[in-house]
Coordinates of C-alpha atoms in Angstrom, one line a residue:
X249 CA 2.9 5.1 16.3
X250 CA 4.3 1.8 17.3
X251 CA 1.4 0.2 19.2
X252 CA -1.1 -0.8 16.7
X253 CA -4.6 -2.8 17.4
X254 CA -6.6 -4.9 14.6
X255 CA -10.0 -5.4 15.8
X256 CA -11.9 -8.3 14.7
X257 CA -15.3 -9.4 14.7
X258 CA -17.5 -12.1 13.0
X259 CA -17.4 -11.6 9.3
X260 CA -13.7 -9.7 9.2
X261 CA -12.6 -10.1 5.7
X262 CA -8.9 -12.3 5.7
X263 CA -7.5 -10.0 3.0
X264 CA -7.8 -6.8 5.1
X265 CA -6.5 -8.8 8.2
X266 CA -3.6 -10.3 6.3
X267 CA -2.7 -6.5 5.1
X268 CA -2.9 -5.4 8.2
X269 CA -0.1 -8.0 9.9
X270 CA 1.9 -7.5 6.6
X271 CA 2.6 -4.1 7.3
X272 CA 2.4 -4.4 11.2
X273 CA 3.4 -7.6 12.2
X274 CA 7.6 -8.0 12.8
X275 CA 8.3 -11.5 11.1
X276 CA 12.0 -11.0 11.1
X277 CA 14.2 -7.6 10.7
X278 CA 13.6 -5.6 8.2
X279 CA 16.1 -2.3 8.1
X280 CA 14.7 0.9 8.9
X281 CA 11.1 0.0 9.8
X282 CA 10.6 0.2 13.6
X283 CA 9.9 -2.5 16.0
X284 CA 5.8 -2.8 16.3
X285 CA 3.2 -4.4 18.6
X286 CA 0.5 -5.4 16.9
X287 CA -2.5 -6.5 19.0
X288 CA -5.0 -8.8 18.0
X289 CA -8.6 -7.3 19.9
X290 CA -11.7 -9.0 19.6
X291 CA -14.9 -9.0 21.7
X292 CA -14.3 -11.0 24.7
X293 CA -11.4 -12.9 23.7
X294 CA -14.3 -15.3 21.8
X295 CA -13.2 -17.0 18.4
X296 CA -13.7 -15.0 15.4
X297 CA -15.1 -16.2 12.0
X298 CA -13.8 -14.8 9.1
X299 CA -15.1 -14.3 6.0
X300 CA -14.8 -17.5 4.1
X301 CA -14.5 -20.1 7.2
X302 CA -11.5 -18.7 8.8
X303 CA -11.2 -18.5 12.4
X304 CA -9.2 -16.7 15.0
X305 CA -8.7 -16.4 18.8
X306 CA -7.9 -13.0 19.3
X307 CA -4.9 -12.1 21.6
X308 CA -6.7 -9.6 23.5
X309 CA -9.8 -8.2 24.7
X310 CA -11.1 -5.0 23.5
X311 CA -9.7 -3.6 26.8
X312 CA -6.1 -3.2 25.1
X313 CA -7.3 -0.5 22.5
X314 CA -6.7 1.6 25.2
X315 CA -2.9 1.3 25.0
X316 CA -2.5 2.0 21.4
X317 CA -1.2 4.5 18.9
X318 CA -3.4 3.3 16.2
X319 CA -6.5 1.1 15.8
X320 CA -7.2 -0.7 12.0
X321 CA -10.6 -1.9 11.5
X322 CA -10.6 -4.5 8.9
X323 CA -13.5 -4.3 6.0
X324 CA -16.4 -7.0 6.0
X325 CA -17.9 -8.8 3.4
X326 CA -21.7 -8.1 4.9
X327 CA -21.6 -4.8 5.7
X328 CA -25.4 -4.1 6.4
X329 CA -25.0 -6.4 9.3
X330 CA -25.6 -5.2 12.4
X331 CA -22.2 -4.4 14.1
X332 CA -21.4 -5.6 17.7
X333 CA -22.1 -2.9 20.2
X334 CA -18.9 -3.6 22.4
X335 CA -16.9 -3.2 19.2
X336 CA -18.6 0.1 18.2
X337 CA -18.4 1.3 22.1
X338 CA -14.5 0.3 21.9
X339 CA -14.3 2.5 19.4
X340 CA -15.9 5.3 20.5
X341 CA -13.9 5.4 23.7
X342 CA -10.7 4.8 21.5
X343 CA -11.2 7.8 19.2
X344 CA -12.2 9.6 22.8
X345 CA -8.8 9.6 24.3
X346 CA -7.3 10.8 20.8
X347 CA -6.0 7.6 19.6
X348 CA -5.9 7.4 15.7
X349 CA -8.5 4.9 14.1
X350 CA -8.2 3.6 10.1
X351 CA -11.0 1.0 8.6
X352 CA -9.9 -0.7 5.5
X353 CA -13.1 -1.0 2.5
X354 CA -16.0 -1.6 4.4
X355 CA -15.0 -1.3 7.6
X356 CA -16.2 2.5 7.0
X357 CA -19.4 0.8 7.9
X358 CA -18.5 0.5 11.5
X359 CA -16.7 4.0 12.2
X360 CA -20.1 5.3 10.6
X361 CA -22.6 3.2 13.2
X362 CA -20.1 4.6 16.0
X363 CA -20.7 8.6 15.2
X364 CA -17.2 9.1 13.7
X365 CA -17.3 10.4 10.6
X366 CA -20.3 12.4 10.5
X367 CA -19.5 15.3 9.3
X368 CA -16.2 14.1 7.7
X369 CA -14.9 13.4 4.4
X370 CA -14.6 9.2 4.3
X371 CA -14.6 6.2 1.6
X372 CA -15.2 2.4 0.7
X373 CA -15.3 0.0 -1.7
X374 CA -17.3 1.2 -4.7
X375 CA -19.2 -1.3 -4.6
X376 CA -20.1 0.0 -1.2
X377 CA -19.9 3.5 -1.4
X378 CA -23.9 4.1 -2.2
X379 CA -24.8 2.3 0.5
X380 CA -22.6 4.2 3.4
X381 CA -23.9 7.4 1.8
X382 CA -27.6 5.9 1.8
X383 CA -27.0 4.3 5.5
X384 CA -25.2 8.0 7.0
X385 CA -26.4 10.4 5.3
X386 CA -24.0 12.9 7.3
X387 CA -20.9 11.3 6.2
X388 CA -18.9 13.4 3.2
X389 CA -18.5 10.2 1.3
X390 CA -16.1 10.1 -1.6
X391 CA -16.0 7.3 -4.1
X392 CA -13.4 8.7 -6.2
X393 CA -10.5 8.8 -4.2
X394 CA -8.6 5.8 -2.7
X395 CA -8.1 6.7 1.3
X396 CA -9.1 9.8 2.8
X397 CA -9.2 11.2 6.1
X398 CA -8.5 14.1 8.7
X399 CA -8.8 14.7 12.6
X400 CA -7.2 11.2 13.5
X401 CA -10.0 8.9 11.1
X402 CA -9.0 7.5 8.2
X403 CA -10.7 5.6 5.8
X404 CA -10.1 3.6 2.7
X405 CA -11.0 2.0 -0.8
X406 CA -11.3 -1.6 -1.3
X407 CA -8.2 -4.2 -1.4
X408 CA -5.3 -3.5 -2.5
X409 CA -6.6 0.8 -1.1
X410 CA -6.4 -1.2 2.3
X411 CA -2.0 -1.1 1.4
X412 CA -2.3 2.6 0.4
X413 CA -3.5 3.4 3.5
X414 CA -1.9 1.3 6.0
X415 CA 1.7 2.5 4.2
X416 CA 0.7 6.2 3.8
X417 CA 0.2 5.6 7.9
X418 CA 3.5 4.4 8.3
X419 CA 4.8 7.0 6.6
X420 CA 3.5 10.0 7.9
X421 CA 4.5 8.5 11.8
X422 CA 7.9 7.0 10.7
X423 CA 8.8 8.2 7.5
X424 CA 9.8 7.4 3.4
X425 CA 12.3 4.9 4.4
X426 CA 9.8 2.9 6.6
X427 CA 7.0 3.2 3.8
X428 CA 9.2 1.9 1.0
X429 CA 10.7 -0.9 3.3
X430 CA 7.9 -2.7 4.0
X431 CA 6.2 -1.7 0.0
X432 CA 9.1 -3.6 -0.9
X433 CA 8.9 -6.3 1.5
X434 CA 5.1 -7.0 0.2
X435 CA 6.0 -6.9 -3.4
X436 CA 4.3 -3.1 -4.3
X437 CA 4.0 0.3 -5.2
X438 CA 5.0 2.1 -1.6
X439 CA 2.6 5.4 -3.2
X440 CA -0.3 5.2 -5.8
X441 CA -1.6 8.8 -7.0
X442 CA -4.6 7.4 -8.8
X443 CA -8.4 6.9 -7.6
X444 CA -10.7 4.1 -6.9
X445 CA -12.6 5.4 -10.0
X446 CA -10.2 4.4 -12.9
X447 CA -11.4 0.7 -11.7
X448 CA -15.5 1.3 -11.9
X449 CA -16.1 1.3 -15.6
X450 CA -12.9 -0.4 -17.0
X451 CA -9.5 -2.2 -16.7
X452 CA -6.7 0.1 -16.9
X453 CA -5.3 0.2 -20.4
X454 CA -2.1 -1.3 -21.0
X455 CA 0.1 0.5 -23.1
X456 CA 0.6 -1.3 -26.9
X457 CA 4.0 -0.5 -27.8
X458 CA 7.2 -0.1 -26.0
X459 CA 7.6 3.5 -26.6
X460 CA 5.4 5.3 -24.4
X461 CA 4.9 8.4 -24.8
X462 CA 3.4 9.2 -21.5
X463 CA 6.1 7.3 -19.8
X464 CA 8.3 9.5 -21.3
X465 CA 6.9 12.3 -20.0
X466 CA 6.6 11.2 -16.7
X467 CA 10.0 10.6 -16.7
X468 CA 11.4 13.5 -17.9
X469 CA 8.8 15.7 -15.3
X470 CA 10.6 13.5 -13.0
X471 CA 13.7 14.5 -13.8
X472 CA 13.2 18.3 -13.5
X473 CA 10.6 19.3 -10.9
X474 CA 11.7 22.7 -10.9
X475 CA 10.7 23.2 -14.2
X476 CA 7.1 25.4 -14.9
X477 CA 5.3 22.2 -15.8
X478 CA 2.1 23.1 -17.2
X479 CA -0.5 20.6 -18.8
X480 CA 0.1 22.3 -22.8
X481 CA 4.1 21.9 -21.9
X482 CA 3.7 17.8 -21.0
X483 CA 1.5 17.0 -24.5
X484 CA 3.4 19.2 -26.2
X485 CA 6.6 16.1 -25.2
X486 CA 4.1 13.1 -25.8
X487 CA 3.1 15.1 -29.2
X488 CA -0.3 15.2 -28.3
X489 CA -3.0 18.0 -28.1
X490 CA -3.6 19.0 -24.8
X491 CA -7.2 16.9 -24.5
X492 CA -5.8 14.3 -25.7
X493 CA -2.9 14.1 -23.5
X494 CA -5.0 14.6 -20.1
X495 CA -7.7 11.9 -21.2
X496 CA -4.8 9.4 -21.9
X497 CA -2.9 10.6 -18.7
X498 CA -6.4 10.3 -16.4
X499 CA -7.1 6.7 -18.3
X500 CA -3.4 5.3 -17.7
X501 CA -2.5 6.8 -14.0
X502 CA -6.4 7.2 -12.4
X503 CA -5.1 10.8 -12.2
X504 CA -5.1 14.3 -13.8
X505 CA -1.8 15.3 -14.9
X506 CA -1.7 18.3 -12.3
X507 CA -2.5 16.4 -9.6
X508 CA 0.2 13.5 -10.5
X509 CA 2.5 16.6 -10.9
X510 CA 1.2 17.8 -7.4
X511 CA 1.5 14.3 -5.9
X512 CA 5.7 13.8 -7.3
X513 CA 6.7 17.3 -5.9
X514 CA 5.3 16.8 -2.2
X515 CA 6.9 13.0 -2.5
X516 CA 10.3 14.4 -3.1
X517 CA 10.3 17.3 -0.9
X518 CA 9.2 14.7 1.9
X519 CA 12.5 12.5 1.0
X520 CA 14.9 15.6 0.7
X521 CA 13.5 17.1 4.3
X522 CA 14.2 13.3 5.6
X523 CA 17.7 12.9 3.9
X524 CA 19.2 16.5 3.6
X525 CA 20.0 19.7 5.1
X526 CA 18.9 21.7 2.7
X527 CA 17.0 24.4 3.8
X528 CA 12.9 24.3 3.1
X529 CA 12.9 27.2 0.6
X530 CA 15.6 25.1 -1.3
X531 CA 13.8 22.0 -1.3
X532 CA 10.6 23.4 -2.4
X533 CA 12.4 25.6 -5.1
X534 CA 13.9 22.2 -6.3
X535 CA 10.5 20.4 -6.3
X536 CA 8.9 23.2 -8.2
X537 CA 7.1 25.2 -5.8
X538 CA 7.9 28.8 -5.6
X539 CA 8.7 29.1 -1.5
X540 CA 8.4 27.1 1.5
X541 CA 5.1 28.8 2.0
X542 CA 3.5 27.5 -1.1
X543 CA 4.8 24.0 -0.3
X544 CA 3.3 24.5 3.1
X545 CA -0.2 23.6 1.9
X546 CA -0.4 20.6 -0.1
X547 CA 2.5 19.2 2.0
X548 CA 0.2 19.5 5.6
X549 CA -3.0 18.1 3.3
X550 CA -1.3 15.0 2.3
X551 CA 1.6 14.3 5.4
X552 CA -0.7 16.1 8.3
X553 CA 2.2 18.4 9.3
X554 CA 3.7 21.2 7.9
X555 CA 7.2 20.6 6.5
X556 CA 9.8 21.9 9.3
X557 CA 7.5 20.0 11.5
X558 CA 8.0 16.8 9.5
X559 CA 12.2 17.6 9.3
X560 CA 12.3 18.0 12.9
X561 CA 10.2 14.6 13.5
X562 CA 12.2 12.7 11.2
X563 CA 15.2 14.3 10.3
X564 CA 18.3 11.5 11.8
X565 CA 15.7 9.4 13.6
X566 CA 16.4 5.7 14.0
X567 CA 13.7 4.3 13.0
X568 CA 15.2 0.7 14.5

């Protein structure tokens, strides 16, 4: 996945752009991320208004999608607007010849109008997220979660979802390493857990005193993956009733504590299978799972393959 196109259009919002050539965009070497080309499409080659009185001269016509591994279509601020019908037809034809398309927020909005995701699971901004399931009533949309996708279409959350996504693409084409790179080049978290739903009714809580019990617990889970974690075992270290410890856990992370649990275990068996020999039973017995074949499922749901699939794909690659 190293040719990537950002479409734009009239009404493009500059922080999904900016995301997208952030992660993209090659502004100077940056060890172990490959070499992309990123491609600018618009309609035409016309100038583009942004959100907020920005404009842009795309680099391409629409013409190029057809050379590219991956297509990002950036949210918009207005997304009941109608969409332009070469954009949506570029798309269409895109997703036709099997190349993988992502919108960031409300770009959702235009995958929808092009037929894409009926039928599939997808998600916005929160803010949005009514409206899409109003608008496309065949579209599984999910408000919770912060990017979802399957069958080559991906969709995401609002803002700072946008990153999520774009790095979780890097890193199931090119691996950890890639992922944490560029994270680290932009200043964030290469993997969030949470949902889009800790940040509907409230800020997330900070915590008040320096000795965090759930950080505690988190770290020490960390620490032994193998172990039987179950929810009673994890309050039972934060001395906390079981209730207690999952609402604190779900308010602090956006997450239950299983799935966080979940989450950590396919993380590190996706860096061992990059970085080791070991074989796959031993990595999932280390990460807590009790065989390759019941690390098999919740590693293809979150990376798209299964995990010898992934070793052989990235095992020793140069990613350079």
């Amino acid at each position: 996945m190293r040719v990537v196109g950002c479409v734009i259009f009239d009404g493009v919002r500059p922080f999904d752009y900016a995301v997208i050539g952030e992660v993209w965009a090659n502004r100077g070497s940056r060890p172990g991320v490959p070499a992309f080309d990123l491609r600018i499409c618009g309609p035409d080659g016309a100038r583009v208004r942004f959100d907020g009185g920005l404009e842009r001269v795309p680099d391409f016509g629409l013409d190029a999608l057809a050379d590219c591994d991956l297509v990002v279509v950036p949210g918009m601020q207005r997304p009941e607007e109608p969409s332009d019908p070469a954009v949506v037809a570029a798309l269409r034809a895109a997703h036709a010849r099997g190349v993988t398309l992502a919108s960031l927020c409300a770009g959702a909005f235009l995958l929808a109008e092009a037929g894409l995701l009926d039928g599939r699971p997808a998600t916005t901004h929160w803010a949005f997220a009514d409206r899409l399931a109003e608008r496309f009533p065949a579209v599984d949309v999910r408000p919770e979660v912060l990017f979802t996708g399957e069958g080559g279409l991906w969709t995401s959350a609002g803002v700072a979802a946008g990153i999520d996504l774009c790095l979780h693409l890097v890193r199931a084409a090119h691996g950890e390493r890639a992922a944490a790179a560029i994270a680290r080049a932009m200043v964030t978290a290469p993997f969030r857990s949470g949902g889009q739903a800790q940040f509907i009714p409230s800020p997330v809580p900070q915590p008040t005193a320096a000795d965090d019990p759930l950080a505690r617990v988190r770290t020490e889970v960390l620490a032994a993956l193998d172990t039987p974690w179950t929810v009673r075992r994890m309050a039972a270290l934060a001395v906390m009733s079981e209730r207690t410890f999952a609402r604190h856990f779900v308010a602090t992370t956006g997450t239950t504590p299983l799935r966080w649990l979940l989450d950590q275990r396919v993380l590190t068996a996706q860096r061992l299978l990059e970085d080791t020999d070991l074989p796959v039973d031993v990595v999932a017995t280390h990460c807590g799972f009790s065989s390759a074949v019941s690390l098999r499922p919740p590693f293809t749901t979150r990376l798209g393959v299964p995990p010898r699939e992934y070793r052989r794909t990235f095992r020793g690659r140069d990613a350079g």
